[in-house]
Short mmCIF file of C-alpha atoms in Angstrom, two decimals:
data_model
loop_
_atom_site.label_atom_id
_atom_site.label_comp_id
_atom_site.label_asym_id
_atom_site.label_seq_id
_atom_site.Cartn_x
_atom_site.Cartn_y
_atom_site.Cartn_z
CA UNK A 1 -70.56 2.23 -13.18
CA UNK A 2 -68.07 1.38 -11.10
CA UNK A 3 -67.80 0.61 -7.31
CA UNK A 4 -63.91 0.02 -7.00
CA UNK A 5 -63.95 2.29 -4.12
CA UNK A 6 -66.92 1.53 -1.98
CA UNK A 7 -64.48 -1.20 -0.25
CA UNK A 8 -61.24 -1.26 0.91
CA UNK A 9 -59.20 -2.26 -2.09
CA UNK A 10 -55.52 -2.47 -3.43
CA UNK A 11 -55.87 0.96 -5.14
CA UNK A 12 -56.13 2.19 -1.69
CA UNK A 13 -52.10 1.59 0.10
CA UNK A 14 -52.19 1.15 3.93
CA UNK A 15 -52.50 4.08 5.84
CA UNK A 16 -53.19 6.25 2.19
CA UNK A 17 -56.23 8.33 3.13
CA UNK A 18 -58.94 9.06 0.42
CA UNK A 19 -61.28 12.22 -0.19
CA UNK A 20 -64.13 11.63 -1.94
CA UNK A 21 -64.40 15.07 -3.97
CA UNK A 22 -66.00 16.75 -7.25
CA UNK A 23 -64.27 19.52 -8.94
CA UNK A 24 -64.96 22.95 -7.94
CA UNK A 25 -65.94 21.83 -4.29
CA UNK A 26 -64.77 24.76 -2.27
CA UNK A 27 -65.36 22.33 1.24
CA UNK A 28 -63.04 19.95 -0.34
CA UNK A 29 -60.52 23.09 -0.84
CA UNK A 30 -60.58 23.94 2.28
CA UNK A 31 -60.19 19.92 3.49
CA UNK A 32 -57.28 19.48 1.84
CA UNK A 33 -55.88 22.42 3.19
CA UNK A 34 -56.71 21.50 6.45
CA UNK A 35 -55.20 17.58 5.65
CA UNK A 36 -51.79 19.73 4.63
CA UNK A 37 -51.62 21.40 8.09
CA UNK A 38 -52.19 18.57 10.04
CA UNK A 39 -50.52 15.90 8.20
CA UNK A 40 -48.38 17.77 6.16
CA UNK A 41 -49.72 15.90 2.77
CA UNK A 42 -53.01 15.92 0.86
CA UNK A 43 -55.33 13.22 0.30
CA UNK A 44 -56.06 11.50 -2.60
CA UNK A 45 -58.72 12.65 -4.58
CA UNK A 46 -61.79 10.83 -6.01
CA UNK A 47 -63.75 12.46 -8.51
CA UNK A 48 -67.43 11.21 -7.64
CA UNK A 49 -68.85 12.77 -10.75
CA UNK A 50 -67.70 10.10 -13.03
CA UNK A 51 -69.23 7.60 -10.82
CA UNK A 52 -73.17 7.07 -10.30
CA UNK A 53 -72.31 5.29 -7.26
CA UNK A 54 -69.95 7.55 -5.88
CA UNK A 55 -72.19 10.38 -6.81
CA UNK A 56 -75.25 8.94 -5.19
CA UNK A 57 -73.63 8.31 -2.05
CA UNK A 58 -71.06 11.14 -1.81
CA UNK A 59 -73.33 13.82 -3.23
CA UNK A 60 -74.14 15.57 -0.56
CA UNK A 61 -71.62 14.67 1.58
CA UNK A 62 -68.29 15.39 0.61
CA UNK A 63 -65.78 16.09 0.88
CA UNK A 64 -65.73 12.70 2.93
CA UNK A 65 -62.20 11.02 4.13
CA UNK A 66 -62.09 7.29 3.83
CA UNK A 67 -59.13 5.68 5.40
CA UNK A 68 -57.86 2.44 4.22
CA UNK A 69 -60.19 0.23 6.78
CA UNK A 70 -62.90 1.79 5.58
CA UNK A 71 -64.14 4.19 8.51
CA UNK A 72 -65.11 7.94 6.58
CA UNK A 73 -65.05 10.95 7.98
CA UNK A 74 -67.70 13.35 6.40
CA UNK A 75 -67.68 17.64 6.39
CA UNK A 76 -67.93 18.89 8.49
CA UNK A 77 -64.98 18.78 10.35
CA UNK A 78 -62.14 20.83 11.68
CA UNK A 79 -58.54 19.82 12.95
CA UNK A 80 -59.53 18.33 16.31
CA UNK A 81 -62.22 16.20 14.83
CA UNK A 82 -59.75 15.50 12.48
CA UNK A 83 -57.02 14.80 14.80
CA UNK A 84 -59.12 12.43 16.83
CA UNK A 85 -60.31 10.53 13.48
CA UNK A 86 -56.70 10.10 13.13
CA UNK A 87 -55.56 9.18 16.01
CA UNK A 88 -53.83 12.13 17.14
CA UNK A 89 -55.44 13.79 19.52
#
């Protein structure tokens, strides 16, 4: 069990954004896409399912952005939310 990504770590570069995701997770599909249109770059992925941690927390959440200060944004969400999460709007 590991917990590497419950906190802001050194896996995680400044300003990288994270998605907490599972595979086969249309929501997180559609996330990314959204991430692509309004930043012009995917996230990086975390596979919760290898994880109890990540899986008991993220379950039924995701897909869930986690910037590198550790603030989340959790589905749903479209591209103003997503703007203003960012910083954008």
């Amino acid at each position: 069990m590991s917990r590497r990504y419950l906190l802001p770590c050194a896996e995680q570069a400044q300003g990288e954004l994270l998605m907490y995701s599972t595979t086969g997770c249309h929501l997180c599909e559609q996330a990314q896409a959204l991430l692509v249109r309004v930043l012009g770059r995917p996230a990086r992925e975390v596979e919760i399912a290898d994880d109890e941690v990540l899986l008991e927390r993220y379950g039924v959440r995701i897909p869930v952005l986690r910037r590198a200060n550790g603030d989340e944004l959790g589905w749903p969400f479209d591209e103003s939310a997503l703007r203003r999460w960012l910083g954008m709007a």
